[in-house]
Short mmCIF file of C-alpha atoms in Angstrom, two decimals:
data_model
loop_
_atom_site.label_atom_id
_atom_site.label_comp_id
_atom_site.label_asym_id
_atom_site.label_seq_id
_atom_site.Cartn_x
_atom_site.Cartn_y
_atom_site.Cartn_z
CA UNK A 449 -5.15 -19.91 0.40
CA UNK A 450 -2.85 -17.15 -0.78
CA UNK A 451 -5.58 -14.55 -0.21
CA UNK A 452 -5.84 -15.49 3.45
CA UNK A 453 -2.07 -15.38 3.85
CA UNK A 454 -1.97 -11.93 2.26
CA UNK A 455 -4.78 -10.74 4.52
CA UNK A 456 -2.79 -11.76 7.56
CA UNK A 457 0.43 -10.17 6.32
CA UNK A 458 -0.72 -6.85 4.89
CA UNK A 459 -2.17 -4.34 7.33
CA UNK A 460 -4.73 -2.05 5.71
CA UNK A 461 -4.55 0.47 8.55
CA UNK A 462 -0.80 0.90 8.11
CA UNK A 463 -1.09 1.16 4.33
CA UNK A 464 -3.71 3.87 4.80
CA UNK A 465 -1.57 5.75 7.30
CA UNK A 466 1.50 5.65 5.06
CA UNK A 467 -0.56 6.63 1.99
CA UNK A 468 -1.86 9.67 3.88
CA UNK A 469 1.66 10.62 5.00
CA UNK A 470 2.84 10.78 1.36
CA UNK A 471 -0.35 12.52 0.17
CA UNK A 472 -1.26 9.59 -2.09
CA UNK A 473 -4.80 10.91 -2.60
CA UNK A 474 -3.45 13.85 -4.56
CA UNK A 475 -1.99 11.45 -7.14
CA UNK A 476 -4.87 9.00 -7.52
CA UNK A 477 -7.09 9.40 -10.58
CA UNK A 478 -10.74 8.79 -9.80
CA UNK A 479 -14.00 9.08 -11.67
CA UNK A 480 -16.07 12.23 -11.24
CA UNK A 481 -18.56 10.62 -8.85
CA UNK A 482 -15.86 9.24 -6.58
CA UNK A 483 -14.06 12.57 -6.65
CA UNK A 484 -17.24 14.44 -5.65
CA UNK A 485 -17.83 12.05 -2.76
CA UNK A 486 -14.34 12.59 -1.32
CA UNK A 487 -12.70 9.46 -2.66
CA UNK A 488 -9.24 11.05 -2.54
CA UNK A 489 -9.43 10.88 1.25
CA UNK A 490 -11.16 7.49 1.61
CA UNK A 491 -8.90 5.15 3.57
CA UNK A 492 -9.68 2.03 1.57
CA UNK A 493 -8.84 3.78 -1.72
CA UNK A 494 -5.59 5.16 -0.32
CA UNK A 495 -4.55 1.78 1.09
CA UNK A 496 -5.38 0.00 -2.18
CA UNK A 497 -3.51 2.61 -4.22
CA UNK A 498 -0.37 2.26 -2.12
CA UNK A 499 -0.57 -1.53 -2.26
CA UNK A 500 -0.89 -1.29 -6.05
CA UNK A 501 2.19 0.93 -6.29
CA UNK A 502 4.24 -1.48 -4.19
CA UNK A 503 2.97 -4.39 -6.31
CA UNK A 504 3.85 -2.57 -9.53
CA UNK A 505 7.37 -1.88 -8.28
CA UNK A 506 7.71 -5.56 -7.37
CA UNK A 507 6.46 -6.73 -10.76
CA UNK A 508 8.67 -4.28 -12.62
CA UNK A 509 11.88 -4.62 -10.65
CA UNK A 510 11.55 -7.54 -8.26
CA UNK A 511 11.90 -7.96 -4.54
CA UNK A 512 14.87 -5.64 -3.97
CA UNK A 513 13.27 -2.43 -5.31
CA UNK A 514 9.96 -3.27 -3.63
CA UNK A 515 11.73 -3.84 -0.31
CA UNK A 516 13.59 -0.54 -0.73
CA UNK A 517 10.34 1.31 -1.41
CA UNK A 518 8.80 -0.19 1.73
CA UNK A 519 11.84 0.85 3.77
CA UNK A 520 11.63 4.40 2.42
CA UNK A 521 7.92 4.57 3.19
CA UNK A 522 8.28 3.44 6.77
CA UNK A 523 9.79 0.01 6.93
CA UNK A 524 8.37 -3.32 7.97
CA UNK A 525 5.36 -1.78 9.68
CA UNK A 526 3.61 -2.06 6.32
CA UNK A 527 3.46 -5.80 6.83
CA UNK A 528 2.08 -7.70 9.79
CA UNK A 529 4.47 -9.83 11.79
CA UNK A 530 7.21 -7.21 11.71
CA UNK A 531 7.89 -7.69 8.02
CA UNK A 532 9.65 -11.01 8.51
CA UNK A 533 7.91 -12.68 5.56
CA UNK A 534 8.91 -9.88 3.23
CA UNK A 535 12.35 -9.47 4.71
CA UNK A 536 11.89 -5.74 5.31
#
């Protein structure tokens, strides 16, 4: 299925690393409970937030702007397999 393909292509660890490098947690809005429990530094939240931003750029502008964002954030390392599927 598409979900399995995505799971093989997208690397959560790399998304988390890149999200930390751009201080993504500072820009994520969370509920009060999640904020109190340190959600701004939780790896899964950071990775999901970055993936959502890339997805939003893709939906808004298409493949070219999304690819450019990925290149600016660190290139094809965001995707497994060296980024060949995405063309990064």
